[in-house]
Every structure is written in structure tokens, then in C-alpha cells.
CSV table of C-alpha atoms in Angstrom, one decimal:
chain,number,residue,atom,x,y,z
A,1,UNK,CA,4.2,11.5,2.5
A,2,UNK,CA,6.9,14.3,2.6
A,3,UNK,CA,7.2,13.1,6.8
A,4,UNK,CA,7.9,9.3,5.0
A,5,UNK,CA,10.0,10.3,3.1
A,6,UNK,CA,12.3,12.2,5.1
A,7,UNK,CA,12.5,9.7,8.0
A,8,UNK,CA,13.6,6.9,4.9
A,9,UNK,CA,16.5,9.4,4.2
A,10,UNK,CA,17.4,10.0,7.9
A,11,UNK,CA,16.2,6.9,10.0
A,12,UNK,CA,19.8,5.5,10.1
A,13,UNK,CA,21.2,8.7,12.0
A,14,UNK,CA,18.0,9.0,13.9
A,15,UNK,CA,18.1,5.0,14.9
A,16,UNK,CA,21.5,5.8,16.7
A,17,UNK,CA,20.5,9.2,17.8
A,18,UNK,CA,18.0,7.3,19.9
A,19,UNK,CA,20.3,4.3,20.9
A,20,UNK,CA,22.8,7.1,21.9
A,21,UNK,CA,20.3,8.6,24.2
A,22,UNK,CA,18.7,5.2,25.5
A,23,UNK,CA,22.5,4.9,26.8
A,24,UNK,CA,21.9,8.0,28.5
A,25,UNK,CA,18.7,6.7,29.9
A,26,UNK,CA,20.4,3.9,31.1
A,27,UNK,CA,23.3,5.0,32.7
A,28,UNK,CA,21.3,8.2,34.4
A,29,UNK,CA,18.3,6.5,35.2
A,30,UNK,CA,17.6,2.8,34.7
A,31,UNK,CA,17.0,-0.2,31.6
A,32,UNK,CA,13.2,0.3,31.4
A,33,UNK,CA,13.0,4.1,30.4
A,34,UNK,CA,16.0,3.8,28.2
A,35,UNK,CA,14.1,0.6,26.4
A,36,UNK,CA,11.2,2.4,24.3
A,37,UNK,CA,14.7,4.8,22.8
A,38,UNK,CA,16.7,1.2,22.6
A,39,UNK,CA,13.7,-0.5,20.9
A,40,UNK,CA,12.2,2.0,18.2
A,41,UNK,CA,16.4,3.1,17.1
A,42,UNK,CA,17.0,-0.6,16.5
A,43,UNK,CA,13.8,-0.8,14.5
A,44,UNK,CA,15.1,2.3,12.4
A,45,UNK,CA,18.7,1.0,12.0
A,46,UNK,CA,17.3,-2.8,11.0
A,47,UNK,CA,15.3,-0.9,8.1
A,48,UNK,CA,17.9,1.4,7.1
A,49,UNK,CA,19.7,-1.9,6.4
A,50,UNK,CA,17.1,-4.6,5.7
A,51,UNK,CA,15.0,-2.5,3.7
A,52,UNK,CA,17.0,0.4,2.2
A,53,UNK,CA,15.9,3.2,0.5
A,54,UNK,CA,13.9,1.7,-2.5
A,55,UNK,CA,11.2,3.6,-2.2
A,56,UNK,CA,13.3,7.4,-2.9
A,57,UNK,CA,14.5,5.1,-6.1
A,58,UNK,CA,11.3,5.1,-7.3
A,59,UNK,CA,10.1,8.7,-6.3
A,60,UNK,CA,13.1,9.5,-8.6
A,61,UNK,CA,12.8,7.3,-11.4
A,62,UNK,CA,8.9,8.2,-11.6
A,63,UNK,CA,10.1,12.1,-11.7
A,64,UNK,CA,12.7,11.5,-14.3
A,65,UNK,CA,15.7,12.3,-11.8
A,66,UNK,CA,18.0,9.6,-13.2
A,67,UNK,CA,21.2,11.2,-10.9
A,68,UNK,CA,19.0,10.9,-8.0
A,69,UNK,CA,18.3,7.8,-8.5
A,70,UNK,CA,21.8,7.0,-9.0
A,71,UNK,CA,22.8,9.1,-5.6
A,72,UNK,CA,20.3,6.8,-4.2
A,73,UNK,CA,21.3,3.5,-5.0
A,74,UNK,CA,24.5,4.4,-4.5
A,75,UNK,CA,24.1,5.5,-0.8
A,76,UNK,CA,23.4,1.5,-0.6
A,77,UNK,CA,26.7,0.3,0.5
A,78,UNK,CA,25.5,-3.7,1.9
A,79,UNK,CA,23.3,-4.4,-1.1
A,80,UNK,CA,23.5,-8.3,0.4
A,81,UNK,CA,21.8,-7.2,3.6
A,82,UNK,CA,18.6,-6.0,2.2
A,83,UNK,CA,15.7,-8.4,2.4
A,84,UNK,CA,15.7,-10.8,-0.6
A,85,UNK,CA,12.9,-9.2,-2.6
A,86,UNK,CA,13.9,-5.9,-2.0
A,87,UNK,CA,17.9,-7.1,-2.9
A,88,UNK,CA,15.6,-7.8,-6.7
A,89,UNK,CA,14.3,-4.4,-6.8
A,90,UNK,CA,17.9,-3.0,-6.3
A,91,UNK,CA,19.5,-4.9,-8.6
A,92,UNK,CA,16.2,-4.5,-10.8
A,93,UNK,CA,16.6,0.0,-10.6
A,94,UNK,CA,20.5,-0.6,-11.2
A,95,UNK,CA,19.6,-2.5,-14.6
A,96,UNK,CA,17.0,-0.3,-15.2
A,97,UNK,CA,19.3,3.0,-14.8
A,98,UNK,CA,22.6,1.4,-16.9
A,99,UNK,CA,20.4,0.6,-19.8
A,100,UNK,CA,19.3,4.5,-19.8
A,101,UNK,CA,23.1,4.8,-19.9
A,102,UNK,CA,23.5,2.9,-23.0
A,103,UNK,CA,25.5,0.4,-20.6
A,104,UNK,CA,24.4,-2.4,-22.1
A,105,UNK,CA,26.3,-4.8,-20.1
A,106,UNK,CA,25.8,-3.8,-16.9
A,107,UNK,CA,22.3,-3.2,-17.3
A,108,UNK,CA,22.3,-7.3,-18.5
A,109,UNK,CA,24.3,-8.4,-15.4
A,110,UNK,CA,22.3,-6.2,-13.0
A,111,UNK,CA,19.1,-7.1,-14.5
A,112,UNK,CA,20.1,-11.3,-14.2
A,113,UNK,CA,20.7,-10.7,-10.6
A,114,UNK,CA,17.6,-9.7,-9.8
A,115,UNK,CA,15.9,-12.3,-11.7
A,116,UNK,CA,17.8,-14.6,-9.7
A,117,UNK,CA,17.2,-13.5,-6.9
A,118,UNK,CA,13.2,-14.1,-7.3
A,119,UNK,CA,10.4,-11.8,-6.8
A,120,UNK,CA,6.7,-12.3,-5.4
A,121,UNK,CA,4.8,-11.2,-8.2
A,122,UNK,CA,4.9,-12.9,-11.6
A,123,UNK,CA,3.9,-9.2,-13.6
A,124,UNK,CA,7.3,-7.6,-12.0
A,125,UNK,CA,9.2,-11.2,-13.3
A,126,UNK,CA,7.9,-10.7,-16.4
A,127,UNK,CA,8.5,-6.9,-16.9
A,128,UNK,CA,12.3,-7.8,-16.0
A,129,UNK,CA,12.5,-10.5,-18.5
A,130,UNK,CA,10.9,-8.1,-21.2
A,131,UNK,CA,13.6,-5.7,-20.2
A,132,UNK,CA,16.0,-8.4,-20.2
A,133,UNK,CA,14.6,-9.4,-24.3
A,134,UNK,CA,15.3,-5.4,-24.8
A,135,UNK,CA,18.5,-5.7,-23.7
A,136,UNK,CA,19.5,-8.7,-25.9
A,137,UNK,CA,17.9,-7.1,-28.7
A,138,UNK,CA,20.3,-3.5,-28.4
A,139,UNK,CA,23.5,-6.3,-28.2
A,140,UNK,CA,22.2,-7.7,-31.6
A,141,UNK,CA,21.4,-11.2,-30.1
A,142,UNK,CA,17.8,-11.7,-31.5
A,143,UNK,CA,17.5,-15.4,-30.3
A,144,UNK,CA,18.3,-14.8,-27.2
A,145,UNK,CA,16.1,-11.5,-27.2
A,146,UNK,CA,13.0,-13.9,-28.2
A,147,UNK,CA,13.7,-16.2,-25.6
A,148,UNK,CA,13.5,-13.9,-22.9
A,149,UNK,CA,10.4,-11.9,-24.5
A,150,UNK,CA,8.2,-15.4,-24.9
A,151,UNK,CA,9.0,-15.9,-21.9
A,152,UNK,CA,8.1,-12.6,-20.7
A,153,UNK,CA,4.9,-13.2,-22.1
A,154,UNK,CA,4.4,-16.3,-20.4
A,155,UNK,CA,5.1,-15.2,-17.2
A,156,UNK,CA,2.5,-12.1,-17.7
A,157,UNK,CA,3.4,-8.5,-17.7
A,158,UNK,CA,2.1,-5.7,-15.9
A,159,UNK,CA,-0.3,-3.4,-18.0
A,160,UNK,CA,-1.0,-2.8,-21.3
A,161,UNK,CA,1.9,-1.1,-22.2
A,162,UNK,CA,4.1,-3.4,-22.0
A,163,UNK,CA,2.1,-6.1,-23.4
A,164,UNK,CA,1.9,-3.8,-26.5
A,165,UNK,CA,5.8,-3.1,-26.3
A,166,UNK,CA,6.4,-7.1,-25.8
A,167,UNK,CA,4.3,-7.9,-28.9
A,168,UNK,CA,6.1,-5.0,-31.0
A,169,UNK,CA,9.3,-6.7,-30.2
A,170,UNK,CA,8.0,-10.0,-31.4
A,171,UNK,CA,6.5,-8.2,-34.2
A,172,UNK,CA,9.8,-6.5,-35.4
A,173,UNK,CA,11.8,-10.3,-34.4
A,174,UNK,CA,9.7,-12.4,-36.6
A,175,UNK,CA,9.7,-10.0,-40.0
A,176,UNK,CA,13.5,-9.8,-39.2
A,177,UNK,CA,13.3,-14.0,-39.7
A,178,UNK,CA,10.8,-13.4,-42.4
A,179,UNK,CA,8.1,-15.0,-40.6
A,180,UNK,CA,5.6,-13.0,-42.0
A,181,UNK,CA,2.3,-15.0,-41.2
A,182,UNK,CA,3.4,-14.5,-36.8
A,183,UNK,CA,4.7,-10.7,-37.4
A,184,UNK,CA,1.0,-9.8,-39.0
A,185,UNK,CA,-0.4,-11.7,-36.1
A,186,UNK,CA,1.9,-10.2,-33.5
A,187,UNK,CA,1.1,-6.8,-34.8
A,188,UNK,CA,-2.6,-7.1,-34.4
A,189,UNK,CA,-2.8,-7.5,-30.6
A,190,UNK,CA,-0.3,-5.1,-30.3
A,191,UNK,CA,-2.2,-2.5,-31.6
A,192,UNK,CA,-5.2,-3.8,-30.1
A,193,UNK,CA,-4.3,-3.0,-27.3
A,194,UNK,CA,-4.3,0.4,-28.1
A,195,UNK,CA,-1.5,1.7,-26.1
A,196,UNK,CA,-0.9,5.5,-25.2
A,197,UNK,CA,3.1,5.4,-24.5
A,198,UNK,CA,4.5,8.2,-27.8
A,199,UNK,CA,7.1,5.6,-28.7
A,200,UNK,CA,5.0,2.7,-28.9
A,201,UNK,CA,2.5,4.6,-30.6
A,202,UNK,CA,4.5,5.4,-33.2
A,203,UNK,CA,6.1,2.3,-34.2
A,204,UNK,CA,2.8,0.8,-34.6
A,205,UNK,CA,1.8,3.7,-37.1
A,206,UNK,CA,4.8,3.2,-39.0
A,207,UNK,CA,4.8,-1.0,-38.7
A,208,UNK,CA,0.7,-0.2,-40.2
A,209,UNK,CA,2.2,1.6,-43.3
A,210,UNK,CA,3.7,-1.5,-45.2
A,211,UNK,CA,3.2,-4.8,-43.1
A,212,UNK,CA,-0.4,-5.3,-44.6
A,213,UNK,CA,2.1,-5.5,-47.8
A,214,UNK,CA,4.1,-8.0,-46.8
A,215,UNK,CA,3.3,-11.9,-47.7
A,216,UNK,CA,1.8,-13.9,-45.6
């Protein structure tokens, strides 16, 4: 893993290392030895650029590194040449890292350029759009904050966790409308779901104090 790593963070210089010396190759000897040096440093350049570094994004954001992360991403400098899914992820981490910033805004544009970008699995759509519903929610805009968490849990999310956190949301949006009858309801599969994140857990204890109070 530490071997992947590193040759993610160095494959652009080592691609034209080898190109450099498949010129040598070349020049001293013929095309054929040089090709193998031609052929594997245009594999590592392509991914440098096609492919980026997404994955020392995620060893950072998993660790809690949030200026790594940032270092990372911003060691990206043709965001519009990385393959189209990945280009989602990118603009996905850069949402995900402005909201940690309290940058509201930025987080909102990154976060819609991924979505519109695509992605292959529906769990990773949805987690964006519940992000997305998060995001609207901070700004104060609660209808558009539902809209994006229904929709989140249409398209499906990706564990437990955030199902709870989705539901919580919905929860906390419909006793803000007074819809008292679909927070109770919300509430319940939230909890049972049973989920283990501290912050979650602990809006659902204090949600459990009064709601069973409330009409409906």
C-alpha cells in the first residue's frame, strides 16, 4: 500500500523520467529497447492526468488531515482532464472540504458539479444529494434542503448512517413546518436504525425527550 501510494504521488516525474531515458534508448541504441521505457512512462503520465490523485484525498480525509487533503486537490491543476467519474469525486472532496470550512457557498457550487457530472453508483448520488440537503439547510433554505434530502432518499444512500442522518434531517424539517404526524414517523426509523456516529446519537436522545409530547 505505502509502494501505491508513493508511485500515485511521484508517477508524473517518474513517467518522464522514463520517456527521458527511452530517448536515450533510442538515440544510443534503437526504437525497440527504448519502447518498454516509452510505453510504461506514458501509462504513468496518462494517469497522473486522467486519473489524478483521488485516492491520497481519501487517505487524508479518512485520517482527518483536512490541509492534506487540501494540498492534494490542489496539486490538481487540469481538473477537466480527469476521467468523468473521477472529475465527480473531485469536485465531490472539494464540496466536502469547503463545507468543513463553513464555506457554504463553495461547498454548494462544488458539490452541484459533481452531481452533474454523474457518478456510477446511485449510494455515492445519493450521499451527495444528502450533503447537498445539509448544505441548504446551514443557508436557511428548508424547501430546498427537503428537496434534495427526499430525493436523497430516493436515490438510496450508502449505510446506515446516513440513512439515520437523512431521516433526522426530515425529522427536524417537518416539526419545523409543524408536521407533527411525519416528524414522529421520521424519527422512528431513524432511531431504528440504531446508528453509532456521537452526533447522530445524540440528537436522537434529545429529539426522544419531548417529541413523544408533541401532537400528532
Amino acid at each position: 500500500m505505502k509502494f501505491y501510494t508513493w508511485l500515485i504521488r511521484y508517477r508524473l516525474f517518474l513517467g518522464i523520467a522514463l520517456v527521458v531515458l527511452g530517448i536515450v534508448a533510442n538515440i544510443y541504441s534503437s526504437f525497440w529497447p527504448a519502447f518498454p521505457l516509452y510505453f510504461i512512462g506514458a501509462i504513468l503520465i496518462f494517469g497522473h492526468f486522467f486519473i489524478g490523485p483521488l485516492r491520497l484525498i481519501q487517505e487524508h480525509m479518512e485520517a482527518g488531515d483536512l490541509e492534506g487533503a487540501e494540498r492534494v486537490l490542489n496539486s490538481v491543476k487540469f481538473p477537466n482532464l480527469l476521467y468523468k467519474p473521477i472529475r465527480s469525486a473531485y469536485y465531490t472532496f472539494k464540496g466536502q472540504l469547503a463545507m468543513m470550512k463553513q464555506d457554504f457557498d463553495g461547498a454548494e457550487a462544488n458539490m452541484k458539479k459533481g452531481l452533474s457530472l454523474g457518478t456510477p453508483m446511485k449510494e455515492v448520488k445519493g450521499a451527495n444529494l444528502l450533503q447537498m440537503g445539509m448544505i441548504s439547510l446551514q443557508k436557511g433554505d428548508l424547501k430546498q434542503g427537503e428537496q434534495y434530502i427526499r430525493q436523497a432518499i430516493r436515490e438510496g444512500l450508502p449505510d446506515k448512517e446516513n440513512e439515520a442522518a437523512a431521516y433526522l434531517q426530515m425529522c427536524n424539517i417537518m416539526m419545523n413546518k409543524r408536521e407533527f404526524r411525519a416528524a414522529k414517523e421520521f424519527f422512528r426509523k431513524s432511531k431504528a436504525l440504531k446508528p453509532t456516529t456521537p452526533e447522530i446519537a445524540k440528537q436522537i436522545k434529545e429529539i426522544e425527550k419531548y417529541i413523544s409530547r408533541i401532537p400528532g
